Amino acid sequence: MEKGNIFHSPLFWVRVLKNQQETRIASVAPQKVVKLTVFRNKIRRKTYEALRQIKESISNGNYIVVFAKVNLCKHSQKDILNDLKTLFVKAGVLG
C-alpha cells in the first residue's frame, strides 16, 4: 500500500487508507526491527491480540497496516494495547 496517511507512536507506525469497501487490518514486524523469525512472529501475535480486543471500535471502510518500530517482546500486552488505542484515535479510525 503506497498511498494513505501515516501516523506514528513510540511503538508503532500505521498507514491508513480510508474510503474503502471493507475494513482490513495487517500487522508487520520488519526484519530491520528483529532479525529472528521467532520473535517477529511473536510481535505479530501480540499485535493481532491487541487489535482483536479493539476491532469492534474501529470504524468501517479502512485499510490499516500496523508496523512495529521496536522489539515488542519486552513490552507488556497492556502497553501495546494502550499504544494502539492512542495511535488509532490520532489516525481517526477508532471511535
JSON list of C-alpha atoms in Angstrom, two decimals:
[
{"chain": "A", "resi": 1, "resn": "MET", "atom": "CA", "xyz": [0.00, 0.00, 0.00]},
{"chain": "A", "resi": 2, "resn": "GLU", "atom": "CA", "xyz": [1.82, 3.07, -1.23]},
{"chain": "A", "resi": 3, "resn": "LYS", "atom": "CA", "xyz": [-0.97, 5.57, -0.61]},
{"chain": "A", "resi": 4, "resn": "GLY", "atom": "CA", "xyz": [-2.63, 6.61, 2.61]},
{"chain": "A", "resi": 5, "resn": "ASN", "atom": "CA", "xyz": [-1.80, 8.64, 5.68]},
{"chain": "A", "resi": 6, "resn": "ILE", "atom": "CA", "xyz": [0.97, 7.72, 8.10]},
{"chain": "A", "resi": 7, "resn": "PHE", "atom": "CA", "xyz": [0.73, 8.13, 11.87]},
{"chain": "A", "resi": 8, "resn": "HIS", "atom": "CA", "xyz": [3.47, 7.47, 14.46]},
{"chain": "A", "resi": 9, "resn": "SER", "atom": "CA", "xyz": [3.64, 6.43, 18.10]},
{"chain": "A", "resi": 10, "resn": "PRO", "atom": "CA", "xyz": [6.53, 5.22, 20.27]},
{"chain": "A", "resi": 11, "resn": "LEU", "atom": "CA", "xyz": [5.93, 1.52, 19.47]},
{"chain": "A", "resi": 12, "resn": "PHE", "atom": "CA", "xyz": [4.24, 1.56, 16.04]},
{"chain": "A", "resi": 13, "resn": "TRP", "atom": "CA", "xyz": [3.64, 3.44, 12.86]},
{"chain": "A", "resi": 14, "resn": "VAL", "atom": "CA", "xyz": [0.42, 2.99, 10.92]},
{"chain": "A", "resi": 15, "resn": "ARG", "atom": "CA", "xyz": [-0.59, 3.56, 7.31]},
{"chain": "A", "resi": 16, "resn": "VAL", "atom": "CA", "xyz": [-4.33, 4.16, 6.85]},
{"chain": "A", "resi": 17, "resn": "LEU", "atom": "CA", "xyz": [-6.19, 4.23, 3.56]},
{"chain": "A", "resi": 18, "resn": "LYS", "atom": "CA", "xyz": [-9.76, 5.46, 4.08]},
{"chain": "A", "resi": 19, "resn": "ASN", "atom": "CA", "xyz": [-12.94, 5.20, 1.99]},
{"chain": "A", "resi": 20, "resn": "GLN", "atom": "CA", "xyz": [-12.68, 1.50, 1.15]},
{"chain": "A", "resi": 21, "resn": "GLN", "atom": "CA", "xyz": [-15.43, -1.10, 0.83]},
{"chain": "A", "resi": 22, "resn": "GLU", "atom": "CA", "xyz": [-14.46, -3.01, 3.98]},
{"chain": "A", "resi": 23, "resn": "THR", "atom": "CA", "xyz": [-12.02, -2.81, 6.86]},
{"chain": "A", "resi": 24, "resn": "ARG", "atom": "CA", "xyz": [-8.83, -4.83, 6.62]},
{"chain": "A", "resi": 25, "resn": "ILE", "atom": "CA", "xyz": [-6.00, -4.81, 9.13]},
{"chain": "A", "resi": 26, "resn": "ALA", "atom": "CA", "xyz": [-2.49, -6.21, 8.76]},
{"chain": "A", "resi": 27, "resn": "SER", "atom": "CA", "xyz": [0.44, -6.36, 11.15]},
{"chain": "A", "resi": 28, "resn": "VAL", "atom": "CA", "xyz": [4.06, -6.21, 10.01]},
{"chain": "A", "resi": 29, "resn": "ALA", "atom": "CA", "xyz": [7.22, -6.87, 12.02]},
{"chain": "A", "resi": 30, "resn": "PRO", "atom": "CA", "xyz": [10.11, -5.78, 9.78]},
{"chain": "A", "resi": 31, "resn": "GLN", "atom": "CA", "xyz": [13.35, -7.70, 9.72]},
{"chain": "A", "resi": 32, "resn": "LYS", "atom": "CA", "xyz": [15.11, -4.41, 10.45]},
{"chain": "A", "resi": 33, "resn": "VAL", "atom": "CA", "xyz": [13.48, -4.37, 13.89]},
{"chain": "A", "resi": 34, "resn": "VAL", "atom": "CA", "xyz": [14.06, -8.02, 14.84]},
{"chain": "A", "resi": 35, "resn": "LYS", "atom": "CA", "xyz": [16.26, -10.45, 12.96]},
{"chain": "A", "resi": 36, "resn": "LEU", "atom": "CA", "xyz": [14.90, -13.79, 14.20]},
{"chain": "A", "resi": 37, "resn": "THR", "atom": "CA", "xyz": [11.65, -15.05, 12.69]},
{"chain": "A", "resi": 38, "resn": "VAL", "atom": "CA", "xyz": [10.54, -16.50, 16.03]},
{"chain": "A", "resi": 39, "resn": "PHE", "atom": "CA", "xyz": [10.48, -13.04, 17.60]},
{"chain": "A", "resi": 40, "resn": "ARG", "atom": "CA", "xyz": [8.88, -11.39, 14.56]},
{"chain": "A", "resi": 41, "resn": "ASN", "atom": "CA", "xyz": [6.04, -13.92, 14.78]},
{"chain": "A", "resi": 42, "resn": "LYS", "atom": "CA", "xyz": [5.70, -13.22, 18.50]},
{"chain": "A", "resi": 43, "resn": "ILE", "atom": "CA", "xyz": [5.43, -9.49, 17.77]},
{"chain": "A", "resi": 44, "resn": "ARG", "atom": "CA", "xyz": [2.73, -10.12, 15.15]},
{"chain": "A", "resi": 45, "resn": "ARG", "atom": "CA", "xyz": [0.78, -12.36, 17.53]},
{"chain": "A", "resi": 46, "resn": "LYS", "atom": "CA", "xyz": [0.91, -9.74, 20.30]},
{"chain": "A", "resi": 47, "resn": "THR", "atom": "CA", "xyz": [-0.20, -7.03, 17.87]},
{"chain": "A", "resi": 48, "resn": "TYR", "atom": "CA", "xyz": [-3.07, -9.11, 16.48]},
{"chain": "A", "resi": 49, "resn": "GLU", "atom": "CA", "xyz": [-4.23, -9.90, 20.02]},
{"chain": "A", "resi": 50, "resn": "ALA", "atom": "CA", "xyz": [-4.38, -6.19, 20.86]},
{"chain": "A", "resi": 51, "resn": "LEU", "atom": "CA", "xyz": [-6.18, -5.48, 17.58]},
{"chain": "A", "resi": 52, "resn": "ARG", "atom": "CA", "xyz": [-8.69, -8.24, 18.32]},
{"chain": "A", "resi": 53, "resn": "GLN", "atom": "CA", "xyz": [-9.60, -6.50, 21.58]},
{"chain": "A", "resi": 54, "resn": "ILE", "atom": "CA", "xyz": [-10.34, -3.16, 19.89]},
{"chain": "A", "resi": 55, "resn": "LYS", "atom": "CA", "xyz": [-11.66, -4.29, 16.49]},
{"chain": "A", "resi": 56, "resn": "GLU", "atom": "CA", "xyz": [-15.30, -3.62, 17.43]},
{"chain": "A", "resi": 57, "resn": "SER", "atom": "CA", "xyz": [-14.45, 0.07, 17.96]},
{"chain": "A", "resi": 58, "resn": "ILE", "atom": "CA", "xyz": [-12.64, 0.54, 14.64]},
{"chain": "A", "resi": 59, "resn": "SER", "atom": "CA", "xyz": [-14.71, 2.39, 12.05]},
{"chain": "A", "resi": 60, "resn": "ASN", "atom": "CA", "xyz": [-15.61, 0.60, 8.82]},
{"chain": "A", "resi": 61, "resn": "GLY", "atom": "CA", "xyz": [-14.08, 1.28, 5.41]},
{"chain": "A", "resi": 62, "resn": "ASN", "atom": "CA", "xyz": [-10.36, 1.47, 6.21]},
{"chain": "A", "resi": 63, "resn": "TYR", "atom": "CA", "xyz": [-7.30, -0.44, 5.14]},
{"chain": "A", "resi": 64, "resn": "ILE", "atom": "CA", "xyz": [-4.85, -0.36, 8.06]},
{"chain": "A", "resi": 65, "resn": "VAL", "atom": "CA", "xyz": [-1.28, -1.64, 8.15]},
{"chain": "A", "resi": 66, "resn": "VAL", "atom": "CA", "xyz": [0.44, -1.63, 11.55]},
{"chain": "A", "resi": 67, "resn": "PHE", "atom": "CA", "xyz": [4.27, -1.67, 11.51]},
{"chain": "A", "resi": 68, "resn": "ALA", "atom": "CA", "xyz": [6.29, -2.38, 14.64]},
{"chain": "A", "resi": 69, "resn": "LYS", "atom": "CA", "xyz": [9.03, 0.17, 15.35]},
{"chain": "A", "resi": 70, "resn": "VAL", "atom": "CA", "xyz": [10.78, -1.63, 18.19]},
{"chain": "A", "resi": 71, "resn": "ASN", "atom": "CA", "xyz": [11.11, -5.13, 19.59]},
{"chain": "A", "resi": 72, "resn": "LEU", "atom": "CA", "xyz": [7.76, -5.56, 21.36]},
{"chain": "A", "resi": 73, "resn": "CYS", "atom": "CA", "xyz": [8.75, -8.82, 23.07]},
{"chain": "A", "resi": 74, "resn": "LYS", "atom": "CA", "xyz": [9.87, -6.78, 26.09]},
{"chain": "A", "resi": 75, "resn": "HIS", "atom": "CA", "xyz": [6.64, -4.77, 26.32]},
{"chain": "A", "resi": 76, "resn": "SER", "atom": "CA", "xyz": [3.51, -5.94, 28.10]},
{"chain": "A", "resi": 77, "resn": "GLN", "atom": "CA", "xyz": [0.26, -6.61, 26.28]},
{"chain": "A", "resi": 78, "resn": "LYS", "atom": "CA", "xyz": [-1.32, -3.70, 28.16]},
{"chain": "A", "resi": 79, "resn": "ASP", "atom": "CA", "xyz": [1.35, -1.28, 26.85]},
{"chain": "A", "resi": 80, "resn": "ILE", "atom": "CA", "xyz": [0.80, -2.49, 23.30]},
{"chain": "A", "resi": 81, "resn": "LEU", "atom": "CA", "xyz": [-2.99, -2.16, 23.59]},
{"chain": "A", "resi": 82, "resn": "ASN", "atom": "CA", "xyz": [-2.79, 1.38, 25.02]},
{"chain": "A", "resi": 83, "resn": "ASP", "atom": "CA", "xyz": [-0.32, 2.47, 22.35]},
{"chain": "A", "resi": 84, "resn": "LEU", "atom": "CA", "xyz": [-2.51, 1.13, 19.55]},
{"chain": "A", "resi": 85, "resn": "LYS", "atom": "CA", "xyz": [-5.60, 2.80, 21.00]},
{"chain": "A", "resi": 86, "resn": "THR", "atom": "CA", "xyz": [-3.94, 6.21, 21.16]},
{"chain": "A", "resi": 87, "resn": "LEU", "atom": "CA", "xyz": [-2.48, 5.75, 17.69]},
{"chain": "A", "resi": 88, "resn": "PHE", "atom": "CA", "xyz": [-5.86, 4.81, 16.18]},
{"chain": "A", "resi": 89, "resn": "VAL", "atom": "CA", "xyz": [-7.52, 7.80, 17.85]},
{"chain": "A", "resi": 90, "resn": "LYS", "atom": "CA", "xyz": [-4.84, 10.01, 16.32]},
{"chain": "A", "resi": 91, "resn": "ALA", "atom": "CA", "xyz": [-5.47, 8.38, 12.93]},
{"chain": "A", "resi": 92, "resn": "GLY", "atom": "CA", "xyz": [-9.23, 8.90, 13.30]},
{"chain": "A", "resi": 93, "resn": "VAL", "atom": "CA", "xyz": [-10.21, 5.25, 12.85]},
{"chain": "A", "resi": 94, "resn": "LEU", "atom": "CA", "xyz": [-11.20, 4.50, 16.45]},
{"chain": "A", "resi": 95, "resn": "GLY", "atom": "CA", "xyz": [-14.48, 5.90, 17.57]}
]
